[in-house]
Structure formats: structure tokens, C-alpha cells
Amino acid sequence: MLMRTDPFRELDRLAQQMLGGTGTWSRPTAMPMDAYREGDQYVIVFDLPGISPEAIDIDVERNMLTVKAERRPVAKAEDVQMELSERPLGVFSRQLVLADTLDTDHIQADYDAGVLTLRIPVAERAKPRKISITSADDRKQISG
């Protein structure tokens, strides 16, 4: 049998359950994430420990990015009696509105060690570029 040594952790877990801590498809739980720019791409990182890649859905519609994942209970034998269950189960989701300056046609997704990493390149039209200046003398030489 496992012994609980932190009574506050148990209270937090119970409060989360009472407030709807288990996500459903109609009311998913938010997943933790980080987002940052690295050179000419934006990187978004989601923590999804214990979720198989097949249980992750990534969709982009216009500029709305939606990531959904589901963690199901582990199948147990009939003679197993659960002593402690703290790992959250259910559906996790996050929606982000992406800027028009991102190239949503070329999003790359990698999943390793429970971390989903999305890399979204900055669109060519949004990258800084030099504008050449022509003078009146240059235009005369071209037309004359």
C-alpha cells in the first residue's frame, strides 16, 4: 500500500476533481505550453506526458491552431485494486490564434518523451527585407 505524505497535494487533487479537473471532449482541460521565437520560426511546446502520438490531434483552420490529446486509463487486470490515482485522465486541449505573418502550410510537429513541439516558419512576406532606392537620375538613364 502507498502512503500519502503530503495532505495538501490530496486536497489540491480533490479540489481539481470537484471543479471539473478531468477533461471531456466538450470541456477539455488546458495543457501547459511554452511559446517563443527562434530565428525565423515560432516554436510552441506542449507537455503531454503519458499520451501516445496516435491520441494527439493537431488542426489548423485559417489562423486557429487546435491541439487536442486524450489520456485514457491504463488497462488493468481483473485482480488489480487501485490504491492511488493522481495522474490526470481525459481530454486536454489548447487553441491559439496564429498571426497572419506565420506560414501555417509548413508547420512541423515532433513528439519526444511526452513533449509535443510545433515549429511554424515566419512567412516570407513578413521577413525583413531591403528596399532599393532609385533616384531621378537613374530613371532618366533607364528611359533615355
PDB file of N, CA and C in Angstrom, residues 9-86:
ATOM      1  N   ARG A   9      -1.408  18.058  -1.170  1.00  0.00           N
ATOM      2  CA  ARG A   9      -1.487  17.532  -2.529  1.00  0.00           C
ATOM      3  C   ARG A   9      -2.829  16.825  -2.732  1.00  0.00           C
ATOM      4  N   GLU A  10      -3.246  16.063  -1.734  1.00  0.00           N
ATOM      5  CA  GLU A  10      -4.526  15.367  -1.830  1.00  0.00           C
ATOM      6  C   GLU A  10      -5.683  16.367  -1.889  1.00  0.00           C
ATOM      7  N   LEU A  11      -5.615  17.438  -1.105  1.00  0.00           N
ATOM      8  CA  LEU A  11      -6.660  18.465  -1.155  1.00  0.00           C
ATOM      9  C   LEU A  11      -6.690  19.143  -2.521  1.00  0.00           C
ATOM     10  N   ASP A  12      -5.529  19.433  -3.087  1.00  0.00           N
ATOM     11  CA  ASP A  12      -5.463  20.030  -4.429  1.00  0.00           C
ATOM     12  C   ASP A  12      -6.091  19.100  -5.463  1.00  0.00           C
ATOM     13  N   ARG A  13      -5.768  17.818  -5.362  1.00  0.00           N
ATOM     14  CA  ARG A  13      -6.309  16.843  -6.310  1.00  0.00           C
ATOM     15  C   ARG A  13      -7.827  16.758  -6.186  1.00  0.00           C
ATOM     16  N   LEU A  14      -8.344  16.717  -4.959  1.00  0.00           N
ATOM     17  CA  LEU A  14      -9.788  16.652  -4.751  1.00  0.00           C
ATOM     18  C   LEU A  14     -10.475  17.921  -5.260  1.00  0.00           C
ATOM     19  N   ALA A  15      -9.869  19.073  -5.010  1.00  0.00           N
ATOM     20  CA  ALA A  15     -10.446  20.330  -5.496  1.00  0.00           C
ATOM     21  C   ALA A  15     -10.489  20.355  -7.018  1.00  0.00           C
ATOM     22  N   GLN A  16      -9.440  19.853  -7.663  1.00  0.00           N
ATOM     23  CA  GLN A  16      -9.410  19.820  -9.120  1.00  0.00           C
ATOM     24  C   GLN A  16     -10.496  18.890  -9.658  1.00  0.00           C
ATOM     25  N   GLN A  17     -10.700  17.755  -8.991  1.00  0.00           N
ATOM     26  CA  GLN A  17     -11.758  16.837  -9.415  1.00  0.00           C
ATOM     27  C   GLN A  17     -13.133  17.469  -9.243  1.00  0.00           C
ATOM     28  N   MET A  18     -13.343  18.167  -8.124  1.00  0.00           N
ATOM     29  CA  MET A  18     -14.635  18.798  -7.856  1.00  0.00           C
ATOM     30  C   MET A  18     -14.925  19.924  -8.842  1.00  0.00           C
ATOM     31  N   LEU A  19     -13.891  20.595  -9.298  1.00  0.00           N
ATOM     32  CA  LEU A  19     -14.069  21.712 -10.228  1.00  0.00           C
ATOM     33  C   LEU A  19     -13.983  21.274 -11.686  1.00  0.00           C
ATOM     34  N   GLY A  20     -14.059  20.003 -11.931  1.00  0.00           N
ATOM     35  CA  GLY A  20     -14.043  19.516 -13.305  1.00  0.00           C
ATOM     36  C   GLY A  20     -12.654  19.309 -13.837  1.00  0.00           C
ATOM     37  N   GLY A  21     -11.749  18.775 -13.055  1.00  0.00           N
ATOM     38  CA  GLY A  21     -10.363  18.579 -13.453  1.00  0.00           C
ATOM     39  C   GLY A  21     -10.160  17.543 -14.537  1.00  0.00           C
ATOM     40  N   THR A  22     -11.099  16.605 -14.702  1.00  0.00           N
ATOM     41  CA  THR A  22     -10.972  15.606 -15.758  1.00  0.00           C
ATOM     42  C   THR A  22     -11.623  16.165 -17.006  1.00  0.00           C
ATOM     43  N   GLY A  23     -10.841  16.288 -18.069  1.00  0.00           N
ATOM     44  CA  GLY A  23     -11.351  16.887 -19.286  1.00  0.00           C
ATOM     45  C   GLY A  23     -12.212  15.923 -20.095  1.00  0.00           C
ATOM     46  N   THR A  24     -13.218  16.472 -20.732  1.00  0.00           N
ATOM     47  CA  THR A  24     -14.062  15.711 -21.652  1.00  0.00           C
ATOM     48  C   THR A  24     -13.959  16.368 -23.018  1.00  0.00           C
ATOM     49  N   TRP A  25     -14.495  15.724 -24.047  1.00  0.00           N
ATOM     50  CA  TRP A  25     -14.424  16.311 -25.390  1.00  0.00           C
ATOM     51  C   TRP A  25     -15.184  17.629 -25.451  1.00  0.00           C
ATOM     52  N   SER A  26     -16.240  17.782 -24.658  1.00  0.00           N
ATOM     53  CA  SER A  26     -16.989  19.042 -24.676  1.00  0.00           C
ATOM     54  C   SER A  26     -16.385  20.090 -23.748  1.00  0.00           C
ATOM     55  N   ARG A  27     -15.640  19.647 -22.713  1.00  0.00           N
ATOM     56  CA  ARG A  27     -14.980  20.569 -21.782  1.00  0.00           C
ATOM     57  C   ARG A  27     -13.574  20.068 -21.477  1.00  0.00           C
ATOM     58  N   PRO A  28     -12.645  20.238 -22.419  1.00  0.00           N
ATOM     59  CA  PRO A  28     -11.279  19.737 -22.192  1.00  0.00           C
ATOM     60  C   PRO A  28     -10.519  20.581 -21.177  1.00  0.00           C
ATOM     61  N   THR A  29      -9.521  19.952 -20.582  1.00  0.00           N
ATOM     62  CA  THR A  29      -8.606  20.626 -19.659  1.00  0.00           C
ATOM     63  C   THR A  29      -7.467  21.243 -20.464  1.00  0.00           C
ATOM     64  N   ALA A  30      -7.013  22.426 -20.053  1.00  0.00           N
ATOM     65  CA  ALA A  30      -5.895  23.077 -20.757  1.00  0.00           C
ATOM     66  C   ALA A  30      -4.603  22.319 -20.486  1.00  0.00           C
ATOM     67  N   MET A  31      -3.722  22.291 -21.476  1.00  0.00           N
ATOM     68  CA  MET A  31      -2.418  21.657 -21.312  1.00  0.00           C
ATOM     69  C   MET A  31      -1.354  22.741 -21.184  1.00  0.00           C
ATOM     70  N   PRO A  32      -0.327  22.516 -20.365  1.00  0.00           N
ATOM     71  CA  PRO A  32       0.720  23.525 -20.231  1.00  0.00           C
ATOM     72  C   PRO A  32       1.540  23.660 -21.509  1.00  0.00           C
ATOM     73  N   MET A  33       1.984  24.879 -21.777  1.00  0.00           N
ATOM     74  CA  MET A  33       2.743  25.136 -23.004  1.00  0.00           C
ATOM     75  C   MET A  33       3.715  26.288 -22.812  1.00  0.00           C
ATOM     76  N   ASP A  34       4.702  26.332 -23.701  1.00  0.00           N
ATOM     77  CA  ASP A  34       5.621  27.459 -23.840  1.00  0.00           C
ATOM     78  C   ASP A  34       5.593  27.865 -25.307  1.00  0.00           C
ATOM     79  N   ALA A  35       5.814  29.133 -25.587  1.00  0.00           N
ATOM     80  CA  ALA A  35       5.904  29.610 -26.968  1.00  0.00           C
ATOM     81  C   ALA A  35       7.000  30.667 -27.043  1.00  0.00           C
ATOM     82  N   TYR A  36       7.819  30.568 -28.101  1.00  0.00           N
ATOM     83  CA  TYR A  36       8.905  31.529 -28.258  1.00  0.00           C
ATOM     84  C   TYR A  36       9.327  31.577 -29.727  1.00  0.00           C
ATOM     85  N   ARG A  37      10.032  32.651 -30.076  1.00  0.00           N
ATOM     86  CA  ARG A  37      10.568  32.782 -31.430  1.00  0.00           C
ATOM     87  C   ARG A  37      12.026  32.357 -31.421  1.00  0.00           C
ATOM     88  N   GLU A  38      12.394  31.556 -32.415  1.00  0.00           N
ATOM     89  CA  GLU A  38      13.770  31.084 -32.570  1.00  0.00           C
ATOM     90  C   GLU A  38      14.171  31.327 -34.020  1.00  0.00           C
ATOM     91  N   GLY A  39      14.899  32.411 -34.261  1.00  0.00           N
ATOM     92  CA  GLY A  39      15.284  32.755 -35.630  1.00  0.00           C
ATOM     93  C   GLY A  39      14.064  33.101 -36.465  1.00  0.00           C
ATOM     94  N   ASP A  40      13.900  32.398 -37.587  1.00  0.00           N
ATOM     95  CA  ASP A  40      12.784  32.665 -38.500  1.00  0.00           C
ATOM     96  C   ASP A  40      11.613  31.707 -38.291  1.00  0.00           C
ATOM     97  N   GLN A  41      11.438  31.223 -37.068  1.00  0.00           N
ATOM     98  CA  GLN A  41      10.288  30.360 -36.799  1.00  0.00           C
ATOM     99  C   GLN A  41       9.808  30.551 -35.364  1.00  0.00           C
ATOM    100  N   TYR A  42       8.517  30.276 -35.176  1.00  0.00           N
ATOM    101  CA  TYR A  42       7.951  30.252 -33.836  1.00  0.00           C
ATOM    102  C   TYR A  42       7.896  28.814 -33.377  1.00  0.00           C
ATOM    103  N   VAL A  43       8.186  28.614 -32.107  1.00  0.00           N
ATOM    104  CA  VAL A  43       8.197  27.276 -31.528  1.00  0.00           C
ATOM    105  C   VAL A  43       7.167  27.258 -30.404  1.00  0.00           C
ATOM    106  N   ILE A  44       6.299  26.253 -30.436  1.00  0.00           N
ATOM    107  CA  ILE A  44       5.303  26.058 -29.388  1.00  0.00           C
ATOM    108  C   ILE A  44       5.522  24.659 -28.830  1.00  0.00           C
ATOM    109  N   VAL A  45       5.667  24.561 -27.518  1.00  0.00           N
ATOM    110  CA  VAL A  45       5.975  23.296 -26.866  1.00  0.00           C
ATOM    111  C   VAL A  45       4.862  22.972 -25.864  1.00  0.00           C
ATOM    112  N   PHE A  46       4.301  21.764 -25.977  1.00  0.00           N
ATOM    113  CA  PHE A  46       3.221  21.312 -25.105  1.00  0.00           C
ATOM    114  C   PHE A  46       3.694  20.123 -24.277  1.00  0.00           C
ATOM    115  N   ASP A  47       3.376  20.101 -22.995  1.00  0.00           N
ATOM    116  CA  ASP A  47       3.662  18.940 -22.150  1.00  0.00           C
ATOM    117  C   ASP A  47       2.486  17.975 -22.222  1.00  0.00           C
ATOM    118  N   LEU A  48       2.748  16.766 -22.719  1.00  0.00           N
ATOM    119  CA  LEU A  48       1.721  15.728 -22.841  1.00  0.00           C
ATOM    120  C   LEU A  48       2.264  14.378 -22.375  1.00  0.00           C
ATOM    121  N   PRO A  49       2.736  14.295 -21.142  1.00  0.00           N
ATOM    122  CA  PRO A  49       3.336  13.034 -20.699  1.00  0.00           C
ATOM    123  C   PRO A  49       2.315  11.902 -20.659  1.00  0.00           C
ATOM    124  N   GLY A  50       2.763  10.727 -21.062  1.00  0.00           N
ATOM    125  CA  GLY A  50       1.914   9.544 -20.994  1.00  0.00           C
ATOM    126  C   GLY A  50       0.871   9.442 -22.077  1.00  0.00           C
ATOM    127  N   ILE A  51       0.939  10.307 -23.077  1.00  0.00           N
ATOM    128  CA  ILE A  51      -0.035  10.278 -24.168  1.00  0.00           C
ATOM    129  C   ILE A  51       0.666   9.756 -25.415  1.00  0.00           C
ATOM    130  N   SER A  52       0.044   8.779 -26.061  1.00  0.00           N
ATOM    131  CA  SER A  52       0.652   8.225 -27.271  1.00  0.00           C
ATOM    132  C   SER A  52       0.453   9.199 -28.427  1.00  0.00           C
ATOM    133  N   PRO A  53       1.371   9.223 -29.379  1.00  0.00           N
ATOM    134  CA  PRO A  53       1.243  10.136 -30.525  1.00  0.00           C
ATOM    135  C   PRO A  53      -0.065   9.942 -31.300  1.00  0.00           C
ATOM    136  N   GLU A  54      -0.597   8.719 -31.305  1.00  0.00           N
ATOM    137  CA  GLU A  54      -1.849   8.457 -32.020  1.00  0.00           C
ATOM    138  C   GLU A  54      -3.042   9.138 -31.355  1.00  0.00           C
ATOM    139  N   ALA A  55      -2.910   9.536 -30.093  1.00  0.00           N
ATOM    140  CA  ALA A  55      -4.006  10.173 -29.364  1.00  0.00           C
ATOM    141  C   ALA A  55      -3.924  11.697 -29.406  1.00  0.00           C
ATOM    142  N   ILE A  56      -3.068  12.235 -30.280  1.00  0.00           N
ATOM    143  CA  ILE A  56      -2.897  13.683 -30.411  1.00  0.00           C
ATOM    144  C   ILE A  56      -3.443  14.130 -31.766  1.00  0.00           C
ATOM    145  N   ASP A  57      -4.287  15.159 -31.757  1.00  0.00           N
ATOM    146  CA  ASP A  57      -4.825  15.751 -32.991  1.00  0.00           C
ATOM    147  C   ASP A  57      -4.353  17.195 -33.079  1.00  0.00           C
ATOM    148  N   ILE A  58      -3.806  17.566 -34.239  1.00  0.00           N
ATOM    149  CA  ILE A  58      -3.368  18.940 -34.486  1.00  0.00           C
ATOM    150  C   ILE A  58      -4.101  19.417 -35.734  1.00  0.00           C
ATOM    151  N   ASP A  59      -4.844  20.508 -35.604  1.00  0.00           N
ATOM    152  CA  ASP A  59      -5.599  21.060 -36.726  1.00  0.00           C
ATOM    153  C   ASP A  59      -5.316  22.551 -36.859  1.00  0.00           C
ATOM    154  N   VAL A  60      -5.302  23.016 -38.104  1.00  0.00           N
ATOM    155  CA  VAL A  60      -5.201  24.448 -38.380  1.00  0.00           C
ATOM    156  C   VAL A  60      -6.328  24.798 -39.340  1.00  0.00           C
ATOM    157  N   GLU A  61      -7.148  25.742 -38.933  1.00  0.00           N
ATOM    158  CA  GLU A  61      -8.204  26.249 -39.798  1.00  0.00           C
ATOM    159  C   GLU A  61      -8.075  27.758 -39.817  1.00  0.00           C
ATOM    160  N   ARG A  62      -7.758  28.274 -40.996  1.00  0.00           N
ATOM    161  CA  ARG A  62      -7.384  29.682 -41.161  1.00  0.00           C
ATOM    162  C   ARG A  62      -6.208  29.965 -40.240  1.00  0.00           C
ATOM    163  N   ASN A  63      -6.389  30.787 -39.222  1.00  0.00           N
ATOM    164  CA  ASN A  63      -5.278  31.085 -38.312  1.00  0.00           C
ATOM    165  C   ASN A  63      -5.487  30.491 -36.919  1.00  0.00           C
ATOM    166  N   MET A  64      -6.436  29.570 -36.787  1.00  0.00           N
ATOM    167  CA  MET A  64      -6.720  28.946 -35.492  1.00  0.00           C
ATOM    168  C   MET A  64      -6.033  27.588 -35.411  1.00  0.00           C
ATOM    169  N   LEU A  65      -5.075  27.471 -34.489  1.00  0.00           N
ATOM    170  CA  LEU A  65      -4.374  26.212 -34.249  1.00  0.00           C
ATOM    171  C   LEU A  65      -5.043  25.532 -33.065  1.00  0.00           C
ATOM    172  N   THR A  66      -5.423  24.269 -33.229  1.00  0.00           N
ATOM    173  CA  THR A  66      -6.040  23.497 -32.156  1.00  0.00           C
ATOM    174  C   THR A  66      -5.234  22.231 -31.932  1.00  0.00           C
ATOM    175  N   VAL A  67      -4.830  22.003 -30.694  1.00  0.00           N
ATOM    176  CA  VAL A  67      -4.136  20.773 -30.308  1.00  0.00           C
ATOM    177  C   VAL A  67      -5.012  20.084 -29.266  1.00  0.00           C
ATOM    178  N   LYS A  68      -5.396  18.831 -29.543  1.00  0.00           N
ATOM    179  CA  LYS A  68      -6.188  18.035 -28.603  1.00  0.00           C
ATOM    180  C   LYS A  68      -5.487  16.720 -28.377  1.00  0.00           C
ATOM    181  N   ALA A  69      -5.551  16.247 -27.144  1.00  0.00           N
ATOM    182  CA  ALA A  69      -4.945  14.966 -26.797  1.00  0.00           C
ATOM    183  C   ALA A  69      -5.822  14.295 -25.745  1.00  0.00           C
ATOM    184  N   GLU A  70      -5.761  12.970 -25.732  1.00  0.00           N
ATOM    185  CA  GLU A  70      -6.557  12.233 -24.745  1.00  0.00           C
ATOM    186  C   GLU A  70      -5.684  11.202 -24.036  1.00  0.00           C
ATOM    187  N   ARG A  71      -5.733  11.226 -22.723  1.00  0.00           N
ATOM    188  CA  ARG A  71      -5.043  10.214 -21.919  1.00  0.00           C
ATOM    189  C   ARG A  71      -6.117   9.316 -21.315  1.00  0.00           C
ATOM    190  N   ARG A  72      -6.053   8.050 -21.704  1.00  0.00           N
ATOM    191  CA  ARG A  72      -7.031   7.070 -21.224  1.00  0.00           C
ATOM    192  C   ARG A  72      -6.440   6.285 -20.054  1.00  0.00           C
ATOM    193  N   PRO A  73      -7.300   5.683 -19.249  1.00  0.00           N
ATOM    194  CA  PRO A  73      -6.783   4.852 -18.157  1.00  0.00           C
ATOM    195  C   PRO A  73      -6.001   3.665 -18.712  1.00  0.00           C
ATOM    196  N   VAL A  74      -4.985   3.267 -17.985  1.00  0.00           N
ATOM    197  CA  VAL A  74      -4.201   2.108 -18.377  1.00  0.00           C
ATOM    198  C   VAL A  74      -5.037   0.861 -18.104  1.00  0.00           C
ATOM    199  N   ALA A  75      -5.056  -0.052 -19.051  1.00  0.00           N
ATOM    200  CA  ALA A  75      -5.813  -1.292 -18.866  1.00  0.00           C
ATOM    201  C   ALA A  75      -5.211  -2.082 -17.706  1.00  0.00           C
ATOM    202  N   LYS A  76      -6.094  -2.550 -16.840  1.00  0.00           N
ATOM    203  CA  LYS A  76      -5.639  -3.293 -15.665  1.00  0.00           C
ATOM    204  C   LYS A  76      -6.259  -4.685 -15.666  1.00  0.00           C
ATOM    205  N   ALA A  77      -5.554  -5.602 -15.059  1.00  0.00           N
ATOM    206  CA  ALA A  77      -6.087  -6.955 -14.906  1.00  0.00           C
ATOM    207  C   ALA A  77      -7.248  -6.918 -13.912  1.00  0.00           C
ATOM    208  N   GLU A  78      -8.071  -7.960 -13.928  1.00  0.00           N
ATOM    209  CA  GLU A  78      -9.256  -8.004 -13.072  1.00  0.00           C
ATOM    210  C   GLU A  78      -8.915  -8.012 -11.588  1.00  0.00           C
ATOM    211  N   ASP A  79      -7.783  -8.587 -11.218  1.00  0.00           N
ATOM    212  CA  ASP A  79      -7.463  -8.710  -9.794  1.00  0.00           C
ATOM    213  C   ASP A  79      -6.668  -7.515  -9.257  1.00  0.00           C
ATOM    214  N   VAL A  80      -6.588  -6.411 -10.008  1.00  0.00           N
ATOM    215  CA  VAL A  80      -5.847  -5.223  -9.570  1.00  0.00           C
ATOM    216  C   VAL A  80      -6.786  -4.303  -8.797  1.00  0.00           C
ATOM    217  N   GLN A  81      -6.324  -3.869  -7.634  1.00  0.00           N
ATOM    218  CA  GLN A  81      -7.082  -2.914  -6.826  1.00  0.00           C
ATOM    219  C   GLN A  81      -6.294  -1.616  -6.785  1.00  0.00           C
ATOM    220  N   MET A  82      -6.865  -0.543  -7.308  1.00  0.00           N
ATOM    221  CA  MET A  82      -6.192   0.746  -7.371  1.00  0.00           C
ATOM    222  C   MET A  82      -6.036   1.316  -5.963  1.00  0.00           C
ATOM    223  N   GLU A  83      -4.818   1.672  -5.582  1.00  0.00           N
ATOM    224  CA  GLU A  83      -4.540   2.252  -4.272  1.00  0.00           C
ATOM    225  C   GLU A  83      -4.458   3.769  -4.331  1.00  0.00           C
ATOM    226  N   LEU A  84      -3.952   4.288  -5.457  1.00  0.00           N
ATOM    227  CA  LEU A  84      -3.768   5.725  -5.592  1.00  0.00           C
ATOM    228  C   LEU A  84      -3.832   6.071  -7.070  1.00  0.00           C
ATOM    229  N   SER A  85      -4.573   7.106  -7.413  1.00  0.00           N
ATOM    230  CA  SER A  85      -4.686   7.527  -8.805  1.00  0.00           C
ATOM    231  C   SER A  85      -4.648   9.051  -8.858  1.00  0.00           C
ATOM    232  N   GLU A  86      -3.485   9.614  -9.158  1.00  0.00           N
ATOM    233  CA  GLU A  86      -3.310  11.061  -9.212  1.00  0.00           C
ATOM    234  C   GLU A  86      -3.062  11.592 -10.614  1.00  0.00           C
TER     235      GLU A  86
END
